[in-house]
Amino acid sequence: MVRKEPSLTTERLTTSQLLEIDACTRCGECLNWCPVLEEIEEETFTPEGREGMTDKQKLDFSPMNKLTGMREMINKGYGLRAKLFGPKQIPEDDVLKLKDEIYHCTTCGICGTVCEASINTVEVWESFRRNAVINKRGPYGKQTGFVDLLASHNVFAADQEDRLCWVPEDIEIKDKADVAYFTGCTAAFRMQRVGVATTRVLQALDIPFTMLGPEEWCCVSVLIRTGQLELAEEFVNHNIDAMVKKGVKTVIYACAGCHRTSKIDWPKFYEGGDLPFETIAISEYMDRLLNDGTLQESDFDWKNPLKKRVTFHDSCHTGRHCGVYDAPRRIYDMVPGAEFVEMARTRELQRCCGAGGGIKAGVSDLALKMAQKRVQDAELVNADIITCTCPFCRRNIMDGINAMDTNIIFKDQQEILAEAMGLDLTLPDNPYIAKQM
Amino acid sequence: MDMEYYSGLSFAIMIVVGFATVILFFGGLLFQMKKWGYGSEGYGKEGQGGSIGGFLKLLLSQIFDKKHEQGVLTTLVMDILIQRRILKRSVIRWVMHITIFWGWIMLFVFSMLIFVVELLHKYGGMFGETITHGRPIIESFPVIVTLNEVFGYVLLIGVLIAIARRLFITEVRNGTTFYDVFLTGGLFIIVITGFISEWMREGYFLEQYSAIAPPAALFHVVISLLFCVAMIPFTKYIHIIATPLSILTHGGGE
């Protein structure tokens, strides 16, 4: 008799991840922190087709039960019984149910941060998602559109030749430099004010930099987060080669998503593993220059005191994933008139805004509810401005603000810096002005 | 004479159960390692086809990865033996887990110690002066009797906290599955049968039942070996092995 294949294979799961799935002690700590589960339990959001769930059923969306579900399915295919009598077949609907639950996750990583067993949950979810895509079960909802969009080499299907259309004429972009500013698709086409602010600040601080322009392709965060890796290697290697050609030693980011992807994911696709340059957040870079004396606080020529109460949202990608917490705060400490205040959940225990992991595209109503929850956190500390270092968080939090009756406004860190320094943030005329968020 | 050993149990029965336990445990462990060995060596790579060697090689390379921020010894002490990751999140859950962890380990060590003494006495002729014949061999070592009792209570405290959490915290109760009940329930039965079989001995408050103390002790020992050792690779108890390995491969830390 020919033995059947396991219903859920171990394809794309690493040896460590299979071990980690068995390491979950089901202590339940992740239930206290998962922001998606919070929305589901409070019934501010109900996953499609799961109306009328009991409290017990809602827990299927918890990291703990997702790991249990994976373990049970893998054991049915590879456990003792499977070895003796062949894999036990699992109804496809059950596998799809687990797949949907695992796609209802922003990959914010807080479950891994608080995990007693030190499980790298984000990597487990992403490997499972890759497995789902390979087996034609994933991705989820509109996430399928990412691959087609990236035929243009950016996530907005914009003309790559327009990558630098937002750069003011008086900004000098070096042909070659030690430092490169990786803009990211969102800042290049939808939040150009962030790009303008970043380049203005760099120039004002006399930091020579280069940019890839049309040769800057999407960092492929959206593909990696959703398990659609077909194009990833090509894009990653293209970007790395383009950086090498420009003699870059340090790539700086004002986008948390691009930063995380470059730092953590690119080496997985790059032959040899170690990138030929370092990848750091712009706040880290400034912090370093201030520490080594290259920059002095007096180099920041402050013109406009902020006179606002500011709170900082650690993006999951720069914070929990890359461990950068102090450097961005140092920037706010320098800005004159900025009254900095922390929200209840910050740093490694920060609450995700809901934008990541493909949720903004795949489950947009969930992303909106999560953004509103984060804005409420800012309201609780009476902040005037909620700020961040991620254009994608910015987009989602602004959606949250727009859906609420609140006086809070959002500003990117580089915008705050540029405005306080009195720099001109006017966008040059370009084809994307009407599409700015 | 055989019946004098090990709480009055037949030595032969203990040997058979002991060997069966060891075979089940190590067989199950090898099987689990084979399952883990179906995974790939790294991101995007092909699976290793269930290679135990591949799994072990990768495991060691990850445990001793120089990129870890702290040494293996620090991880072993702070994150596995002291379990600071749990302490950081919840004191009550830490008390629960640390008492179960150390209670289980120390009782296991004492049991093994007595078993070794028994073997040395039977086949090596040692401890002849020390051992009181006609009584459970453990009673010839008062320090171990006391420590055994102390760690029995330590384990009981942990198990009772675990049961209370499952019963009285709504979210924990809702999340409880048979998988959890099997572990907590199994431990509870083992601890309770251990105490009962001890209380049935002479000098304890249940000594009127001393006639059935040997079979009660036999029941306790057999289920202890089956639940707490042999079943480890096949149940939620696998976390006893998988969790420390997961922590070590990630380099521990808070």
mmCIF file of C-alpha atoms in Angstrom, chain B residues 30-218:
data_model
loop_
_atom_site.group_PDB
_atom_site.id
_atom_site.type_symbol
_atom_site.label_atom_id
_atom_site.label_comp_id
_atom_site.label_asym_id
_atom_site.label_seq_id
_atom_site.Cartn_x
_atom_site.Cartn_y
_atom_site.Cartn_z
ATOM 1 C CA LEU B 30 15.391 9.251 19.259
ATOM 2 C CA PHE B 31 12.048 9.276 17.480
ATOM 3 C CA GLN B 32 11.442 12.907 18.446
ATOM 4 C CA MET B 33 14.926 13.880 17.273
ATOM 5 C CA LYS B 34 14.190 12.175 13.989
ATOM 6 C CA LYS B 35 10.998 14.231 13.692
ATOM 7 C CA TRP B 36 12.893 17.448 14.405
ATOM 8 C CA GLY B 37 15.445 16.281 11.845
ATOM 9 C CA TYR B 38 12.819 16.548 9.108
ATOM 10 C CA GLY B 39 13.258 20.314 9.276
ATOM 11 C CA SER B 40 15.766 22.188 7.189
ATOM 12 C CA GLU B 41 19.194 23.275 8.307
ATOM 13 C CA GLY B 42 18.354 26.919 7.713
ATOM 14 C CA TYR B 43 15.947 29.353 6.167
ATOM 15 C CA GLY B 44 14.875 28.295 2.684
ATOM 16 C CA LYS B 45 17.010 25.173 2.633
ATOM 17 C CA GLU B 46 15.854 21.642 1.913
ATOM 18 C CA GLY B 47 14.680 19.417 4.774
ATOM 19 C CA GLN B 48 17.175 16.978 6.269
ATOM 20 C CA GLY B 49 14.932 13.923 5.762
ATOM 21 C CA GLY B 50 14.655 13.009 9.426
ATOM 22 C CA SER B 51 18.378 12.901 10.132
ATOM 23 C CA ILE B 52 19.140 12.568 13.847
ATOM 24 C CA GLY B 53 22.792 13.345 13.177
ATOM 25 C CA GLY B 54 21.830 16.440 11.214
ATOM 26 C CA PHE B 55 19.603 17.584 14.057
ATOM 27 C CA LEU B 56 22.306 17.078 16.701
ATOM 28 C CA LYS B 57 24.981 18.771 14.610
ATOM 29 C CA LEU B 58 22.792 21.807 14.038
ATOM 30 C CA LEU B 59 21.699 21.874 17.662
ATOM 31 C CA LEU B 60 25.273 21.990 18.926
ATOM 32 C CA SER B 61 26.304 24.639 16.417
ATOM 33 C CA GLN B 62 23.383 26.832 17.501
ATOM 34 C CA ILE B 63 23.946 26.317 21.209
ATOM 35 C CA PHE B 64 27.595 27.314 20.902
ATOM 36 C CA ASP B 65 26.980 30.083 18.348
ATOM 37 C CA LYS B 66 29.456 32.867 19.053
ATOM 38 C CA LYS B 67 26.841 35.481 18.176
ATOM 39 C CA HIS B 68 24.945 34.792 21.402
ATOM 40 C CA GLU B 69 25.192 37.686 23.821
ATOM 41 C CA GLN B 70 25.842 35.474 26.832
ATOM 42 C CA GLY B 71 27.728 32.248 27.420
ATOM 43 C CA VAL B 72 26.171 28.797 27.489
ATOM 44 C CA LEU B 73 26.849 28.462 31.217
ATOM 45 C CA THR B 74 25.045 31.712 31.988
ATOM 46 C CA THR B 75 22.079 30.591 29.912
ATOM 47 C CA LEU B 76 22.073 27.230 31.651
ATOM 48 C CA VAL B 77 22.091 28.739 35.128
ATOM 49 C CA MET B 78 19.999 31.885 34.688
ATOM 50 C CA ASP B 79 17.477 30.804 32.093
ATOM 51 C CA ILE B 80 17.107 27.094 32.712
ATOM 52 C CA LEU B 81 17.979 26.364 36.337
ATOM 53 C CA ILE B 82 16.705 29.685 37.745
ATOM 54 C CA GLN B 83 14.176 30.359 34.959
ATOM 55 C CA ARG B 84 14.426 34.137 35.056
ATOM 56 C CA ARG B 85 12.316 34.539 31.892
ATOM 57 C CA ILE B 86 9.323 33.197 33.825
ATOM 58 C CA LEU B 87 10.188 35.249 36.919
ATOM 59 C CA LYS B 88 10.257 38.412 34.843
ATOM 60 C CA ARG B 89 6.702 37.821 33.642
ATOM 61 C CA SER B 90 4.927 36.316 36.634
ATOM 62 C CA VAL B 91 6.107 35.591 40.177
ATOM 63 C CA ILE B 92 3.296 33.146 40.892
ATOM 64 C CA ARG B 93 3.925 31.201 37.702
ATOM 65 C CA TRP B 94 7.625 31.188 38.493
ATOM 66 C CA VAL B 95 6.945 29.740 41.970
ATOM 67 C CA MET B 96 4.715 27.138 40.323
ATOM 68 C CA HIS B 97 7.241 26.124 37.712
ATOM 69 C CA ILE B 98 10.405 26.311 39.807
ATOM 70 C CA THR B 99 8.857 24.125 42.531
ATOM 71 C CA ILE B 100 7.682 21.556 39.995
ATOM 72 C CA PHE B 101 11.039 21.676 38.203
ATOM 73 C CA TRP B 102 13.265 21.299 41.275
ATOM 74 C CA GLY B 103 10.826 19.023 43.075
ATOM 75 C CA TRP B 104 10.775 16.681 40.102
ATOM 76 C CA ILE B 105 14.524 16.761 39.583
ATOM 77 C CA MET B 106 15.451 16.166 43.219
ATOM 78 C CA LEU B 107 12.945 13.346 43.688
ATOM 79 C CA PHE B 108 14.267 11.761 40.517
ATOM 80 C CA VAL B 109 17.844 12.071 41.787
ATOM 81 C CA PHE B 110 16.978 10.585 45.192
ATOM 82 C CA SER B 111 15.097 7.706 43.568
ATOM 83 C CA MET B 112 18.036 6.961 41.331
ATOM 84 C CA LEU B 113 20.396 7.208 44.312
ATOM 85 C CA ILE B 114 18.427 4.667 46.307
ATOM 86 C CA PHE B 115 18.214 2.400 43.289
ATOM 87 C CA VAL B 116 21.997 2.526 42.894
ATOM 88 C CA VAL B 117 22.466 1.809 46.607
ATOM 89 C CA GLU B 118 20.142 -1.124 46.177
ATOM 90 C CA LEU B 119 22.133 -2.481 43.254
ATOM 91 C CA LEU B 120 25.437 -2.029 45.099
ATOM 92 C CA HIS B 121 24.010 -3.737 48.146
ATOM 93 C CA LYS B 122 22.578 -6.647 46.222
ATOM 94 C CA TYR B 123 25.412 -7.297 43.823
ATOM 95 C CA GLY B 124 28.398 -5.608 45.464
ATOM 96 C CA GLY B 125 27.737 -6.539 49.026
ATOM 97 C CA MET B 126 28.042 -2.918 50.107
ATOM 98 C CA PHE B 127 26.086 -1.002 52.803
ATOM 99 C CA GLY B 128 25.555 -4.263 54.700
ATOM 100 C CA GLU B 129 25.899 -2.582 58.089
ATOM 101 C CA THR B 130 23.792 0.374 57.141
ATOM 102 C CA ILE B 131 20.701 -1.282 55.779
ATOM 103 C CA THR B 132 17.964 -2.457 58.077
ATOM 104 C CA HIS B 133 16.593 -5.649 56.611
ATOM 105 C CA GLY B 134 12.909 -6.213 56.349
ATOM 106 C CA ARG B 135 12.161 -2.509 55.835
ATOM 107 C CA PRO B 136 12.148 -0.274 52.756
ATOM 108 C CA ILE B 137 15.755 0.436 51.944
ATOM 109 C CA ILE B 138 15.209 4.199 51.885
ATOM 110 C CA GLU B 139 14.443 4.154 55.604
ATOM 111 C CA SER B 140 18.059 3.232 56.232
ATOM 112 C CA PHE B 141 19.049 6.705 55.063
ATOM 113 C CA PRO B 142 17.212 9.247 57.276
ATOM 114 C CA VAL B 143 18.679 12.283 55.510
ATOM 115 C CA ILE B 144 17.309 11.112 52.184
ATOM 116 C CA VAL B 145 13.963 10.281 53.788
ATOM 117 C CA THR B 146 13.735 13.853 55.050
ATOM 118 C CA LEU B 147 14.886 15.442 51.794
ATOM 119 C CA ASN B 148 12.562 13.183 49.835
ATOM 120 C CA GLU B 149 9.697 14.410 51.947
ATOM 121 C CA VAL B 150 10.712 18.053 51.655
ATOM 122 C CA PHE B 151 10.970 17.935 47.874
ATOM 123 C CA GLY B 152 7.760 15.943 47.719
ATOM 124 C CA TYR B 153 6.030 18.908 49.372
ATOM 125 C CA VAL B 154 7.896 21.309 47.084
ATOM 126 C CA LEU B 155 6.529 19.440 44.077
ATOM 127 C CA LEU B 156 3.062 19.298 45.620
ATOM 128 C CA ILE B 157 3.025 23.095 46.075
ATOM 129 C CA GLY B 158 3.831 23.591 42.406
ATOM 130 C CA VAL B 159 1.258 21.105 41.225
ATOM 131 C CA LEU B 160 -1.459 22.638 43.416
ATOM 132 C CA ILE B 161 -0.698 26.110 42.020
ATOM 133 C CA ALA B 162 -0.875 24.660 38.501
ATOM 134 C CA ILE B 163 -4.246 23.071 39.203
ATOM 135 C CA ALA B 164 -5.555 26.252 40.842
ATOM 136 C CA ARG B 165 -4.524 28.297 37.792
ATOM 137 C CA ARG B 166 -6.304 25.892 35.460
ATOM 138 C CA LEU B 167 -9.437 25.983 37.626
ATOM 139 C CA PHE B 168 -9.748 29.576 38.739
ATOM 140 C CA ILE B 169 -8.188 31.846 36.096
ATOM 141 C CA THR B 170 -10.794 32.175 33.379
ATOM 142 C CA GLU B 171 -8.435 32.685 30.452
ATOM 143 C CA VAL B 172 -6.189 29.816 31.567
ATOM 144 C CA ARG B 173 -9.239 27.603 32.083
ATOM 145 C CA ASN B 174 -10.578 28.431 28.625
ATOM 146 C CA GLY B 175 -7.219 27.600 27.116
ATOM 147 C CA THR B 176 -6.859 24.269 28.902
ATOM 148 C CA THR B 177 -6.811 21.178 26.725
ATOM 149 C CA PHE B 178 -6.414 17.458 27.415
ATOM 150 C CA TYR B 179 -2.743 17.981 26.638
ATOM 151 C CA ASP B 180 -2.462 20.280 29.698
ATOM 152 C CA VAL B 181 -4.705 18.160 31.921
ATOM 153 C CA PHE B 182 -2.628 15.058 31.196
ATOM 154 C CA LEU B 183 0.521 16.752 32.460
ATOM 155 C CA THR B 184 -0.869 18.468 35.532
ATOM 156 C CA GLY B 185 -3.225 15.609 36.416
ATOM 157 C CA GLY B 186 -0.479 13.029 35.970
ATOM 158 C CA LEU B 187 1.872 14.917 38.286
ATOM 159 C CA PHE B 188 -0.864 15.332 40.874
ATOM 160 C CA ILE B 189 -1.636 11.607 40.932
ATOM 161 C CA ILE B 190 2.056 10.758 41.244
ATOM 162 C CA VAL B 191 2.659 13.136 44.143
ATOM 163 C CA ILE B 192 -0.456 12.110 46.014
ATOM 164 C CA THR B 193 0.163 8.365 45.609
ATOM 165 C CA GLY B 194 3.722 8.954 46.790
ATOM 166 C CA PHE B 195 2.546 10.614 49.975
ATOM 167 C CA ILE B 196 -0.207 8.066 50.591
ATOM 168 C CA SER B 197 2.092 5.087 50.172
ATOM 169 C CA GLU B 198 4.525 6.704 52.597
ATOM 170 C CA TRP B 199 1.828 7.548 55.145
ATOM 171 C CA MET B 200 0.808 3.880 55.107
ATOM 172 C CA ARG B 201 4.156 2.852 56.559
ATOM 173 C CA GLU B 202 4.669 2.187 60.239
ATOM 174 C CA GLY B 203 4.874 5.320 62.308
ATOM 175 C CA TYR B 204 2.663 7.412 60.046
ATOM 176 C CA PHE B 205 -0.984 8.257 60.527
ATOM 177 C CA LEU B 206 -2.218 5.714 57.961
ATOM 178 C CA GLU B 207 -0.202 2.825 59.400
ATOM 179 C CA GLN B 208 -3.389 0.820 59.965
ATOM 180 C CA TYR B 209 -3.245 0.231 56.200
ATOM 181 C CA SER B 210 0.409 -0.866 56.265
ATOM 182 C CA ALA B 211 -0.546 -4.224 54.812
ATOM 183 C CA ILE B 212 -1.318 -2.594 51.487
ATOM 184 C CA ALA B 213 1.632 -0.208 51.625
ATOM 185 C CA PRO B 214 3.805 -2.333 49.298
ATOM 186 C CA PRO B 215 1.266 -2.503 46.435
ATOM 187 C CA ALA B 216 0.489 1.200 46.930
ATOM 188 C CA ALA B 217 4.198 1.942 46.674
ATOM 189 C CA LEU B 218 4.448 -0.296 43.630
#
